[in-house]
PDB file of C-alpha atoms in Angstrom:
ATOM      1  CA  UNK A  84      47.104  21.265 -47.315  1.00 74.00           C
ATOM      2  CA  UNK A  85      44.697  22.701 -44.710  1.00 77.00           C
ATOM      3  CA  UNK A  86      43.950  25.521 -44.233  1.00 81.00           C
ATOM      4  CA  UNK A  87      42.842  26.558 -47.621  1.00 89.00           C
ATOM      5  CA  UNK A  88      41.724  30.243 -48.466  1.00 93.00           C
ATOM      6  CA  UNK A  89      38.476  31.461 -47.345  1.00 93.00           C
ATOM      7  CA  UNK A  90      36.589  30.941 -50.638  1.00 96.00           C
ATOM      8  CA  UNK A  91      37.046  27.181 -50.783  1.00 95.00           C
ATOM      9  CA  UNK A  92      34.701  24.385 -48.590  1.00 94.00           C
ATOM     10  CA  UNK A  93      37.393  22.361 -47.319  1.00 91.00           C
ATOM     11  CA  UNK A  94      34.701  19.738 -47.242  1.00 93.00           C
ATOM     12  CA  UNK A  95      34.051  19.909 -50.240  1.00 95.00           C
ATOM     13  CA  UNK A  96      37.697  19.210 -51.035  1.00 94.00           C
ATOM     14  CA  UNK A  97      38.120  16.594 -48.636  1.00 94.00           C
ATOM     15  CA  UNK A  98      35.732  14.990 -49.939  1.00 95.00           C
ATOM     16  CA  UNK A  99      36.875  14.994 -53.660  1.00 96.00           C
ATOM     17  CA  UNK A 100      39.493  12.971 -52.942  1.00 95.00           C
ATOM     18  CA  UNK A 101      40.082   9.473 -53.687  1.00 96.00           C
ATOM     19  CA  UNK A 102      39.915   7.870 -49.885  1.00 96.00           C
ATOM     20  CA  UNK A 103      42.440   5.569 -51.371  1.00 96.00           C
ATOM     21  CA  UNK A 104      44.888   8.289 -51.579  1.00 95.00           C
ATOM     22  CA  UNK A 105      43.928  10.669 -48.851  1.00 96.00           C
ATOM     23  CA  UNK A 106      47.231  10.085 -47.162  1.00 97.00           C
ATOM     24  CA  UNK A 107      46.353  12.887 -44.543  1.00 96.00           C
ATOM     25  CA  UNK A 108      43.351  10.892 -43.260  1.00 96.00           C
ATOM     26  CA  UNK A 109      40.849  13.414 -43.522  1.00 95.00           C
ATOM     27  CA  UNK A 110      38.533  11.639 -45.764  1.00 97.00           C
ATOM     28  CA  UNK A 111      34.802  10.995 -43.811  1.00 96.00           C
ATOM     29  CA  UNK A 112      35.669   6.899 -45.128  1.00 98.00           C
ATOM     30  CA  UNK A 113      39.652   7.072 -43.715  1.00 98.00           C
ATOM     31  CA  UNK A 114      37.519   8.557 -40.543  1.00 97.00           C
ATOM     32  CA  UNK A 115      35.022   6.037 -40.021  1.00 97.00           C
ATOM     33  CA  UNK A 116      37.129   3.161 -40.825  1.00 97.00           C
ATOM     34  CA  UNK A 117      39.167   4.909 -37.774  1.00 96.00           C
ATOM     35  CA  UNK A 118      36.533   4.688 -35.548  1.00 95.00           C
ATOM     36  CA  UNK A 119      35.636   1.562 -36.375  1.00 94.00           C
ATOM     37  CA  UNK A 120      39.771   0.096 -35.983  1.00 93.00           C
ATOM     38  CA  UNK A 121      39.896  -0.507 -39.587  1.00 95.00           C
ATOM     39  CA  UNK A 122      42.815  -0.288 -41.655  1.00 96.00           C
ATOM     40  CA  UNK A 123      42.864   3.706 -42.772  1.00 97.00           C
ATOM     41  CA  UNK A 124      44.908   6.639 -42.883  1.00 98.00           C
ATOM     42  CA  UNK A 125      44.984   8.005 -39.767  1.00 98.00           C
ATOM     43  CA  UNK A 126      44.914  11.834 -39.359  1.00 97.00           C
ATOM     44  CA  UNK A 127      49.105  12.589 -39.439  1.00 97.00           C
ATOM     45  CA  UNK A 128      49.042  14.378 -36.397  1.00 98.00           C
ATOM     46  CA  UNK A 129      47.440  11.959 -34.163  1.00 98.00           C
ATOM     47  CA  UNK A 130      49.113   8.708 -36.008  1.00 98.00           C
ATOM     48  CA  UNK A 131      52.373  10.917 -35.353  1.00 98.00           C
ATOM     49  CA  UNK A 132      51.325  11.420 -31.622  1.00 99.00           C
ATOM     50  CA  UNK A 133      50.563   7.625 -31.663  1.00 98.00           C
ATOM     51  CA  UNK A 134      53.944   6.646 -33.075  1.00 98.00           C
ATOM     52  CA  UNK A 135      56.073   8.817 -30.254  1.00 98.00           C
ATOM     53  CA  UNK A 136      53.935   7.007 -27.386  1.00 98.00           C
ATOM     54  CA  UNK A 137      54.985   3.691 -29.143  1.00 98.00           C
ATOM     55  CA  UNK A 138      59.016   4.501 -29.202  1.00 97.00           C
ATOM     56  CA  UNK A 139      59.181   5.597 -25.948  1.00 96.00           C
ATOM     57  CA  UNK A 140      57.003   2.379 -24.515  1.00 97.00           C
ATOM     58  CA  UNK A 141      54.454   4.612 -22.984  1.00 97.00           C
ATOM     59  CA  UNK A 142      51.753   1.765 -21.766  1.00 96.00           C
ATOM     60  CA  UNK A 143      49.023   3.991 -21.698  1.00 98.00           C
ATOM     61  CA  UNK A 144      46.036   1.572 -20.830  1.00 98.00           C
ATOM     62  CA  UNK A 145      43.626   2.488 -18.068  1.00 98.00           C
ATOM     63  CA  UNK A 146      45.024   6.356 -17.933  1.00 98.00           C
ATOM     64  CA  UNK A 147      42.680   9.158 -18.035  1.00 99.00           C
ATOM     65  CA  UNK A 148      43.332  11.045 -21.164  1.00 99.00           C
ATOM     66  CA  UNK A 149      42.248  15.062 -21.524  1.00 99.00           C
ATOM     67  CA  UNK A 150      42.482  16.438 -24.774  1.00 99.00           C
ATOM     68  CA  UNK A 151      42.182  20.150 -24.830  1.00 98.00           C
ATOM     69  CA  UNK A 152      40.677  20.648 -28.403  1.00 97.00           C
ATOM     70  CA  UNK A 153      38.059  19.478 -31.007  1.00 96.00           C
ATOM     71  CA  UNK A 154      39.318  19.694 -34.115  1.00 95.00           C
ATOM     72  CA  UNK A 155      38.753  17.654 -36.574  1.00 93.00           C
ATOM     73  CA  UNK A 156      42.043  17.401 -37.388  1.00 94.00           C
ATOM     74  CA  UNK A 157      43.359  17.140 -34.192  1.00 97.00           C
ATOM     75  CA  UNK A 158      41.470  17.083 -30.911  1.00 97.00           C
ATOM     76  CA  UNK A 159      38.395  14.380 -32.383  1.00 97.00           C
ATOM     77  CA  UNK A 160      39.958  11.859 -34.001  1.00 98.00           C
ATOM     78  CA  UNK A 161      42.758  11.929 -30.958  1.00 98.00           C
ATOM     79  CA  UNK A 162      40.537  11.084 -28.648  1.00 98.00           C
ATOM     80  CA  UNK A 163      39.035   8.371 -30.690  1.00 98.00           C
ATOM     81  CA  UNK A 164      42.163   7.031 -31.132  1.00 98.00           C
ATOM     82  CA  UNK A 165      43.053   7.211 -27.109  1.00 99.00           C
ATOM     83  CA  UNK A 166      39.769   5.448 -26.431  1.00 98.00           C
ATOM     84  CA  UNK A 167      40.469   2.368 -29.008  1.00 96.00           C
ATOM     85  CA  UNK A 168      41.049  -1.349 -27.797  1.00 95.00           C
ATOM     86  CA  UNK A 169      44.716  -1.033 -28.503  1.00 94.00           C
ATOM     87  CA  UNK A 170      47.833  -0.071 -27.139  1.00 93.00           C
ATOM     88  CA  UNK A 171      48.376   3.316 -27.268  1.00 97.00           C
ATOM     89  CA  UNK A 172      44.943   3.546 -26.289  1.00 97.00           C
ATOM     90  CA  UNK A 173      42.760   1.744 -23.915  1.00 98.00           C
ATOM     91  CA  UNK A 174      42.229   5.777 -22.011  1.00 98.00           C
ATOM     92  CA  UNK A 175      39.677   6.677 -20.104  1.00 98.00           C
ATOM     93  CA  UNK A 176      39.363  10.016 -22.780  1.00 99.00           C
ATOM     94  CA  UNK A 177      37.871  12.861 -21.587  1.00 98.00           C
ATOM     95  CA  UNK A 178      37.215  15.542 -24.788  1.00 98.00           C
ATOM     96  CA  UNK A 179      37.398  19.534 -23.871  1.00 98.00           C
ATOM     97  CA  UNK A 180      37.431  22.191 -25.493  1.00 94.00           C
ATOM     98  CA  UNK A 181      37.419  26.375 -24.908  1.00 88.00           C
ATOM     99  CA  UNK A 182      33.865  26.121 -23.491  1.00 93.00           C
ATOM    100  CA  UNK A 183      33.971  23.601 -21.286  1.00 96.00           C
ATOM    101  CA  UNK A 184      33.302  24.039 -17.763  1.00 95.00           C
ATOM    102  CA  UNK A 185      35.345  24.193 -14.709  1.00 95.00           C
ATOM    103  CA  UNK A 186      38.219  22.906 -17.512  1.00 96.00           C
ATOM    104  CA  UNK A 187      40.921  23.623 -15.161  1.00 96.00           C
ATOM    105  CA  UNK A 188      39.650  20.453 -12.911  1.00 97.00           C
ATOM    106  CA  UNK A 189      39.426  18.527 -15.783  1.00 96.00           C
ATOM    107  CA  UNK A 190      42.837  18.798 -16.933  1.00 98.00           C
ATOM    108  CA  UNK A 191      44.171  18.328 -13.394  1.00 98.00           C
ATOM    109  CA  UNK A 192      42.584  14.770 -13.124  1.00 98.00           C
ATOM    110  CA  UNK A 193      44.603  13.892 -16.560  1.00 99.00           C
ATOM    111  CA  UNK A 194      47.384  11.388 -16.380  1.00 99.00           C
ATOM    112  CA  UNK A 195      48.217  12.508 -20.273  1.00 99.00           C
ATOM    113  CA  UNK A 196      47.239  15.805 -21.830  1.00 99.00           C
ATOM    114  CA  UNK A 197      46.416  16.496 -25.531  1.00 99.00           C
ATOM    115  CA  UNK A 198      46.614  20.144 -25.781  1.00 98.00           C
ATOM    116  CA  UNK A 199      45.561  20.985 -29.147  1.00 98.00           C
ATOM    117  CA  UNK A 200      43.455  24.403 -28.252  1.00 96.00           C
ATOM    118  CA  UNK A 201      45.701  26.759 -30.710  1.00 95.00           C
ATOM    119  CA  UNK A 202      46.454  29.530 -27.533  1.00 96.00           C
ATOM    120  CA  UNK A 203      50.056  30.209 -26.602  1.00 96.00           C
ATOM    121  CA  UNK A 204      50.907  28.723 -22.845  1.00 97.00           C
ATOM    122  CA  UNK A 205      46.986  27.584 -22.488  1.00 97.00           C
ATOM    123  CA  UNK A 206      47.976  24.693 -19.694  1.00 98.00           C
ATOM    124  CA  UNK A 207      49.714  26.476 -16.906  1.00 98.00           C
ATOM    125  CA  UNK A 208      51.559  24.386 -13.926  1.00 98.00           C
ATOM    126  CA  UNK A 209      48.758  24.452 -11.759  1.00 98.00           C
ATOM    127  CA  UNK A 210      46.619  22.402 -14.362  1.00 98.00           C
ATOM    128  CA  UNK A 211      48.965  19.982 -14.258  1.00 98.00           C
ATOM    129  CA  UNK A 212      49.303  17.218 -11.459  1.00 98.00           C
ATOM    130  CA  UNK A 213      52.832  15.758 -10.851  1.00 98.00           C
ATOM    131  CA  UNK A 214      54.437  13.120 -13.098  1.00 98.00           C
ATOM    132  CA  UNK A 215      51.296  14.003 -16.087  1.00 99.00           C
ATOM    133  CA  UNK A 216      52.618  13.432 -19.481  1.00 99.00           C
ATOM    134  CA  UNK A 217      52.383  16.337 -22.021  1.00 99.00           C
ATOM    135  CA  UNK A 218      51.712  16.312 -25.191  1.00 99.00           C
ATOM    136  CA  UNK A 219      51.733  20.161 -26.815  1.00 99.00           C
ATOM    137  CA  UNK A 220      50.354  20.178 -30.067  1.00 98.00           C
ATOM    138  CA  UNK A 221      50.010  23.928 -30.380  1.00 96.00           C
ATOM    139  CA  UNK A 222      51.879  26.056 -32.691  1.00 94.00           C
ATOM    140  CA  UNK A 223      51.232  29.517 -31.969  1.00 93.00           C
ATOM    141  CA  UNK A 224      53.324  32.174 -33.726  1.00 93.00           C
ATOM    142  CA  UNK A 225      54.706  35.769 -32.240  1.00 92.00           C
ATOM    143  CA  UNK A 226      56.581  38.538 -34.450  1.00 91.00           C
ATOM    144  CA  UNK A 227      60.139  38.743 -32.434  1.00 89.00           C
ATOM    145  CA  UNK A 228      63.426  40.526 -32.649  1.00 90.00           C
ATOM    146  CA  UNK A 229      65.172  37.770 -30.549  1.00 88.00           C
ATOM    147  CA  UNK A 230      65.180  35.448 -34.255  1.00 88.00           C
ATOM    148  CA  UNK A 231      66.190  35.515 -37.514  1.00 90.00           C
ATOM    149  CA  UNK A 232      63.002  34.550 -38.659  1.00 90.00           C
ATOM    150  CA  UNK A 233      61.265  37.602 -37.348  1.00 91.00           C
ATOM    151  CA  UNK A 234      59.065  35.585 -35.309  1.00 92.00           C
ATOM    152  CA  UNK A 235      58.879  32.609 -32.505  1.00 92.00           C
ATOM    153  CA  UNK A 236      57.021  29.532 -32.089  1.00 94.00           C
ATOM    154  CA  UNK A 237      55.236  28.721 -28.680  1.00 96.00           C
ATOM    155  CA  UNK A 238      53.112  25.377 -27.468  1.00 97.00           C
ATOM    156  CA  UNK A 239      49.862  25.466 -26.329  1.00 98.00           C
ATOM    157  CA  UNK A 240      51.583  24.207 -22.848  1.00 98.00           C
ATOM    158  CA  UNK A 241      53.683  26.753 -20.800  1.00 98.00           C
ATOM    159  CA  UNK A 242      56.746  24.481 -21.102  1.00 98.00           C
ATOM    160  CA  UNK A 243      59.052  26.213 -18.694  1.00 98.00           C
ATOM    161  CA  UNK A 244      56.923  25.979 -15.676  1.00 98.00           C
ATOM    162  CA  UNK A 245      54.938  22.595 -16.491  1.00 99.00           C
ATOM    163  CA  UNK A 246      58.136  20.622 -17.733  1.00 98.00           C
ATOM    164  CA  UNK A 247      59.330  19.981 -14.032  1.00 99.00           C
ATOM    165  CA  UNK A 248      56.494  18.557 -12.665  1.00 98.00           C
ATOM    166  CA  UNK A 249      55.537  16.728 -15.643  1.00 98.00           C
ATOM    167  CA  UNK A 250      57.017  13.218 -16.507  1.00 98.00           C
ATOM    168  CA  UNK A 251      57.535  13.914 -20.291  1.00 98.00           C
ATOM    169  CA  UNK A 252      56.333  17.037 -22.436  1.00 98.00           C
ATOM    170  CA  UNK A 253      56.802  17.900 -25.805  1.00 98.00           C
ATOM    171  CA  UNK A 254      58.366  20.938 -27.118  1.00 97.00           C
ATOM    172  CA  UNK A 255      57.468  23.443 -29.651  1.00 97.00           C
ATOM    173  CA  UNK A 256      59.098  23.328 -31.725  1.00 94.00           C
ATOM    174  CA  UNK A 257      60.925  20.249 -32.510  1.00 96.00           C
ATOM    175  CA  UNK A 258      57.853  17.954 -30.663  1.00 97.00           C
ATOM    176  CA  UNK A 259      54.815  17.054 -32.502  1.00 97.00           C
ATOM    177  CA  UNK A 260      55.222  19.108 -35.304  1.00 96.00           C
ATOM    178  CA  UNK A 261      58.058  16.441 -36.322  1.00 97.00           C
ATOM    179  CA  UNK A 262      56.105  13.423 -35.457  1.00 98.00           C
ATOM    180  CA  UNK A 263      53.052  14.754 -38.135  1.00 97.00           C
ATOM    181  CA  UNK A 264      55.403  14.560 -40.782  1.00 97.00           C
ATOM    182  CA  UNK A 265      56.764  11.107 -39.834  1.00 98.00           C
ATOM    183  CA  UNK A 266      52.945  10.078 -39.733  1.00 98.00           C
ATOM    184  CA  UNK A 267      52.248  11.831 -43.263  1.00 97.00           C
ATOM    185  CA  UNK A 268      55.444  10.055 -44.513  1.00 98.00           C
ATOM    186  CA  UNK A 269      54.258   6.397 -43.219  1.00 98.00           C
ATOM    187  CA  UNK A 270      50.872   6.843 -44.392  1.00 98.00           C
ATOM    188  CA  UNK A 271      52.383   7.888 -48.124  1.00 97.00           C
ATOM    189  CA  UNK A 272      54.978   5.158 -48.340  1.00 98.00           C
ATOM    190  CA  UNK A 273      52.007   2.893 -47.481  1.00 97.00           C
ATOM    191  CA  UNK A 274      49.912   4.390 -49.567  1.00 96.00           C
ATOM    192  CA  UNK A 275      52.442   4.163 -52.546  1.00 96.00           C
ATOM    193  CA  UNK A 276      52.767   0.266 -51.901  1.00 96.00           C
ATOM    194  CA  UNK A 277      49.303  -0.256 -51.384  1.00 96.00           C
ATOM    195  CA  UNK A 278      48.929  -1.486 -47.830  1.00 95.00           C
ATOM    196  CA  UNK A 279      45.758   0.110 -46.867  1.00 95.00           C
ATOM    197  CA  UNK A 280      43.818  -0.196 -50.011  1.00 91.00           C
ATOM    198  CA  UNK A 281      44.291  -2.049 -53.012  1.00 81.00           C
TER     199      UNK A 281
END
């Protein structure tokens, strides 16, 4: 489970792994064979992402696509995935990130947004144009009184002021944090019966 402690090269790790059973799709082989749209184990997150687009018939071919983020866990292998011959996919993807310029503009061109950039309310309403669909991937946490918990969860997308103008959006939480366990579940029930790999 990423992150690991400071001490250990998650690379390293990663890469220790049997690709075979790398069920979060972090592997560099799961990762090429995902460029390449070859059977893998695709990243939980994204395939998660993926799956949510599919159950609510979101035809997503010939969109622009932003994704706010690089991560490889995340942000990169999204916008592979948005860019692929298939449906969800067939975006125009455009890849940003905190030092990209004029950013605003880009994300205001964006039929979907990826935001995946790990700051609380990032994408404000005016990056937004009307009927965009939003896809928060952030999960930023704040010490608060108002929960039992002791502290709250916020998007990467200010959802109050964005949801009205957008045509779907995410919440966090109960949004995409959901849909990466679904994807880590599918790819380890396939993994157990040996779908991917023999």
């Amino acid at each position: 489970q990423l992150p690991l402690p400071k001490h250990i090269d998650p690379e390293k790790v990663t890469e220790a792994i049997d690709y075979r059973k790398d069920v979060d799709g972090f592997h560099p082989v799961n990762l090429g064979r995902m460029m390449r749209n070859l059977p893998c184990f695709i990243p939980a997150t994204p395939y998660g992402i993926l799956l949510m687009l599919q159950e609510y018939n979101i035809n997503t071919s010939g969109m622009h696509c932003v994704v706010v983020g690089r991560s490889n866990i995340v942000g990169s292998p999204m916008s592979i995935l948005m860019a692929r011959n298939a449906n969800p996919g067939n975006c125009t993807v455009t890849l940003t990130h905190s030092r990209t310029k004029d950013l605003k503009e880009q994300v205001l061109q964006a039929d979907i947004i990826i935001a995946a950039i790990g700051k609380k309310n990032f994408i404000t309403a005016d990056m937004v144009k009307p009927g965009a669909i939003i896809i928060d991937v952030g999960i930023n946490r704040e010490t608060s009184t108002e929960t039992k918990s002791g502290f709250k969860l916020y998007g990467d997308v200010d959802f109050e002021n964005v949801a009205p103008i957008a045509s779907y959006i995410t919440p966090v939480p109960g949004g995409v944090g959901l849909m990466t366990i679904v994807g880590l579940l599918k790819n380890t029930l396939a993994s157990a019966r040996k779908e991917i790999y023999q």
